[in-house]
């Protein structure tokens, strides 16, 4: 799904990315425990979210150098704000709304092999409960992002994300 919007420069657009493809990954749910080993009721979803320099579910390629820059910025935001809020689905207008929150991204790492590892705390909201039940049922889900920037088409018809790209 690509939404064309006015961007920071001509040709820039807001796009939603499905990392890993919608049907290829199963998130792992892990329940947090306290020091005594008792479950706290807090549940995290953990998974490899995608990989640099390889086509995504939307046939876009994100260069590793670009992802290094963007993930570093997000890591700073996670450290300063305690996480990045997320929704169960993409908002049509591109704006995040608190009433649709399902999770908080608490960890993002770009591995040396280019894999993007992430962890998200599943919220006890209606959307969070829906997400938890979907994952518990064993249905494969995609992990996606929102970003704005431009792309160039390579000889294979794939979109190569350019340096003006920023995750939002």
mmCIF file with all atom_site columns, N, CA and C in Angstrom, residues 17-25 48-51 54-58 141-144:
data_model
loop_
_atom_site.group_PDB
_atom_site.id
_atom_site.type_symbol
_atom_site.label_atom_id
_atom_site.label_alt_id
_atom_site.label_comp_id
_atom_site.label_asym_id
_atom_site.label_entity_id
_atom_site.label_seq_id
_atom_site.pdbx_PDB_ins_code
_atom_site.Cartn_x
_atom_site.Cartn_y
_atom_site.Cartn_z
_atom_site.occupancy
_atom_site.B_iso_or_equiv
_atom_site.pdbx_formal_charge
_atom_site.auth_seq_id
_atom_site.auth_comp_id
_atom_site.auth_asym_id
_atom_site.auth_atom_id
_atom_site.pdbx_PDB_model_num
ATOM 1  N N  . UNK A 1 17  ? 5.380  0.172   4.814  1.00 0.00 ? 17  UNK A N  1
ATOM 2  C CA . UNK A 1 17  ? 6.219  -0.956  4.421  1.00 0.00 ? 17  UNK A CA 1
ATOM 3  C C  . UNK A 1 17  ? 5.838  -2.208  5.171  1.00 0.00 ? 17  UNK A C  1
ATOM 4  N N  . UNK A 1 18  ? 5.712  -3.285  4.449  1.00 0.00 ? 18  UNK A N  1
ATOM 5  C CA . UNK A 1 18  ? 5.513  -4.592  5.066  1.00 0.00 ? 18  UNK A CA 1
ATOM 6  C C  . UNK A 1 18  ? 6.854  -5.297  5.006  1.00 0.00 ? 18  UNK A C  1
ATOM 7  N N  . UNK A 1 19  ? 7.519  -5.393  6.162  1.00 0.00 ? 19  UNK A N  1
ATOM 8  C CA . UNK A 1 19  ? 8.806  -6.074  6.225  1.00 0.00 ? 19  UNK A CA 1
ATOM 9  C C  . UNK A 1 19  ? 8.570  -7.562  6.348  1.00 0.00 ? 19  UNK A C  1
ATOM 10 N N  . UNK A 1 20  ? 9.287  -8.335  5.546  1.00 0.00 ? 20  UNK A N  1
ATOM 11 C CA . UNK A 1 20  ? 9.223  -9.782  5.648  1.00 0.00 ? 20  UNK A CA 1
ATOM 12 C C  . UNK A 1 20  ? 8.026  -10.398 4.958  1.00 0.00 ? 20  UNK A C  1
ATOM 13 N N  . UNK A 1 21  ? 7.117  -9.607  4.440  1.00 0.00 ? 21  UNK A N  1
ATOM 14 C CA . UNK A 1 21  ? 5.938  -10.165 3.792  1.00 0.00 ? 21  UNK A CA 1
ATOM 15 C C  . UNK A 1 21  ? 4.864  -10.501 4.818  1.00 0.00 ? 21  UNK A C  1
ATOM 16 N N  . UNK A 1 22  ? 3.632  -10.315 4.451  1.00 0.00 ? 22  UNK A N  1
ATOM 17 C CA . UNK A 1 22  ? 2.529  -10.483 5.378  1.00 0.00 ? 22  UNK A CA 1
ATOM 18 C C  . UNK A 1 22  ? 2.417  -11.918 5.877  1.00 0.00 ? 22  UNK A C  1
ATOM 19 N N  . UNK A 1 23  ? 2.737  -12.904 5.077  1.00 0.00 ? 23  UNK A N  1
ATOM 20 C CA . UNK A 1 23  ? 2.460  -14.276 5.482  1.00 0.00 ? 23  UNK A CA 1
ATOM 21 C C  . UNK A 1 23  ? 3.707  -15.089 5.798  1.00 0.00 ? 23  UNK A C  1
ATOM 22 N N  . UNK A 1 24  ? 4.856  -14.462 5.966  1.00 0.00 ? 24  UNK A N  1
ATOM 23 C CA . UNK A 1 24  ? 6.071  -15.246 6.125  1.00 0.00 ? 24  UNK A CA 1
ATOM 24 C C  . UNK A 1 24  ? 6.589  -15.340 7.542  1.00 0.00 ? 24  UNK A C  1
ATOM 25 N N  . UNK A 1 25  ? 6.145  -14.501 8.454  1.00 0.00 ? 25  UNK A N  1
ATOM 26 C CA . UNK A 1 25  ? 6.725  -14.485 9.796  1.00 0.00 ? 25  UNK A CA 1
ATOM 27 C C  . UNK A 1 25  ? 5.658  -14.691 10.866 1.00 0.00 ? 25  UNK A C  1
ATOM 28 N N  . UNK A 1 48  ? 12.380 -11.047 14.044 1.00 0.00 ? 48  UNK A N  1
ATOM 29 C CA . UNK A 1 48  ? 13.154 -10.355 13.018 1.00 0.00 ? 48  UNK A CA 1
ATOM 30 C C  . UNK A 1 48  ? 12.128 -9.632  12.152 1.00 0.00 ? 48  UNK A C  1
ATOM 31 N N  . UNK A 1 49  ? 12.214 -8.313  12.117 1.00 0.00 ? 49  UNK A N  1
ATOM 32 C CA . UNK A 1 49  ? 11.225 -7.507  11.411 1.00 0.00 ? 49  UNK A CA 1
ATOM 33 C C  . UNK A 1 49  ? 11.486 -7.418  9.909  1.00 0.00 ? 49  UNK A C  1
ATOM 34 N N  . UNK A 1 50  ? 12.715 -7.567  9.510  1.00 0.00 ? 50  UNK A N  1
ATOM 35 C CA . UNK A 1 50  ? 13.049 -7.444  8.103  1.00 0.00 ? 50  UNK A CA 1
ATOM 36 C C  . UNK A 1 50  ? 14.542 -7.538  7.910  1.00 0.00 ? 50  UNK A C  1
ATOM 37 N N  . UNK A 1 51  ? 14.986 -7.189  6.707  1.00 0.00 ? 51  UNK A N  1
ATOM 38 C CA . UNK A 1 51  ? 16.410 -7.266  6.410  1.00 0.00 ? 51  UNK A CA 1
ATOM 39 C C  . UNK A 1 51  ? 16.800 -6.174  5.420  1.00 0.00 ? 51  UNK A C  1
ATOM 40 N N  . UNK A 1 54  ? 17.514 -6.221  0.960  1.00 0.00 ? 54  UNK A N  1
ATOM 41 C CA . UNK A 1 54  ? 16.711 -7.279  0.346  1.00 0.00 ? 54  UNK A CA 1
ATOM 42 C C  . UNK A 1 54  ? 15.306 -6.754  0.114  1.00 0.00 ? 54  UNK A C  1
ATOM 43 N N  . UNK A 1 55  ? 14.627 -7.229  -0.935 1.00 0.00 ? 55  UNK A N  1
ATOM 44 C CA . UNK A 1 55  ? 13.262 -6.754  -1.197 1.00 0.00 ? 55  UNK A CA 1
ATOM 45 C C  . UNK A 1 55  ? 12.320 -7.076  -0.034 1.00 0.00 ? 55  UNK A C  1
ATOM 46 N N  . UNK A 1 56  ? 11.479 -6.120  0.298  1.00 0.00 ? 56  UNK A N  1
ATOM 47 C CA . UNK A 1 56  ? 10.471 -6.292  1.333  1.00 0.00 ? 56  UNK A CA 1
ATOM 48 C C  . UNK A 1 56  ? 9.210  -6.884  0.702  1.00 0.00 ? 56  UNK A C  1
ATOM 49 N N  . UNK A 1 57  ? 8.172  -7.029  1.523  1.00 0.00 ? 57  UNK A N  1
ATOM 50 C CA . UNK A 1 57  ? 6.890  -7.503  1.015  1.00 0.00 ? 57  UNK A CA 1
ATOM 51 C C  . UNK A 1 57  ? 6.280  -6.563  -0.005 1.00 0.00 ? 57  UNK A C  1
ATOM 52 N N  . UNK A 1 58  ? 6.705  -5.310  -0.015 1.00 0.00 ? 58  UNK A N  1
ATOM 53 C CA . UNK A 1 58  ? 6.227  -4.325  -0.987 1.00 0.00 ? 58  UNK A CA 1
ATOM 54 C C  . UNK A 1 58  ? 7.228  -4.101  -2.122 1.00 0.00 ? 58  UNK A C  1
ATOM 55 N N  . UNK A 1 141 ? 1.945  -12.886 10.764 1.00 0.00 ? 141 UNK A N  1
ATOM 56 C CA . UNK A 1 141 ? 1.636  -11.470 10.599 1.00 0.00 ? 141 UNK A CA 1
ATOM 57 C C  . UNK A 1 141 ? 2.860  -10.743 10.055 1.00 0.00 ? 141 UNK A C  1
ATOM 58 N N  . UNK A 1 142 ? 2.630  -9.680  9.365  1.00 0.00 ? 142 UNK A N  1
ATOM 59 C CA . UNK A 1 142 ? 3.726  -8.855  8.894  1.00 0.00 ? 142 UNK A CA 1
ATOM 60 C C  . UNK A 1 142 ? 3.994  -7.748  9.890  1.00 0.00 ? 142 UNK A C  1
ATOM 61 N N  . UNK A 1 143 ? 5.218  -7.285  9.917  1.00 0.00 ? 143 UNK A N  1
ATOM 62 C CA . UNK A 1 143 ? 5.590  -6.123  10.705 1.00 0.00 ? 143 UNK A CA 1
ATOM 63 C C  . UNK A 1 143 ? 5.821  -5.017  9.694  1.00 0.00 ? 143 UNK A C  1
ATOM 64 N N  . UNK A 1 144 ? 5.241  -3.874  9.952  1.00 0.00 ? 144 UNK A N  1
ATOM 65 C CA . UNK A 1 144 ? 5.355  -2.814  8.962  1.00 0.00 ? 144 UNK A CA 1
ATOM 66 C C  . UNK A 1 144 ? 5.784  -1.508  9.607  1.00 0.00 ? 144 UNK A C  1
#
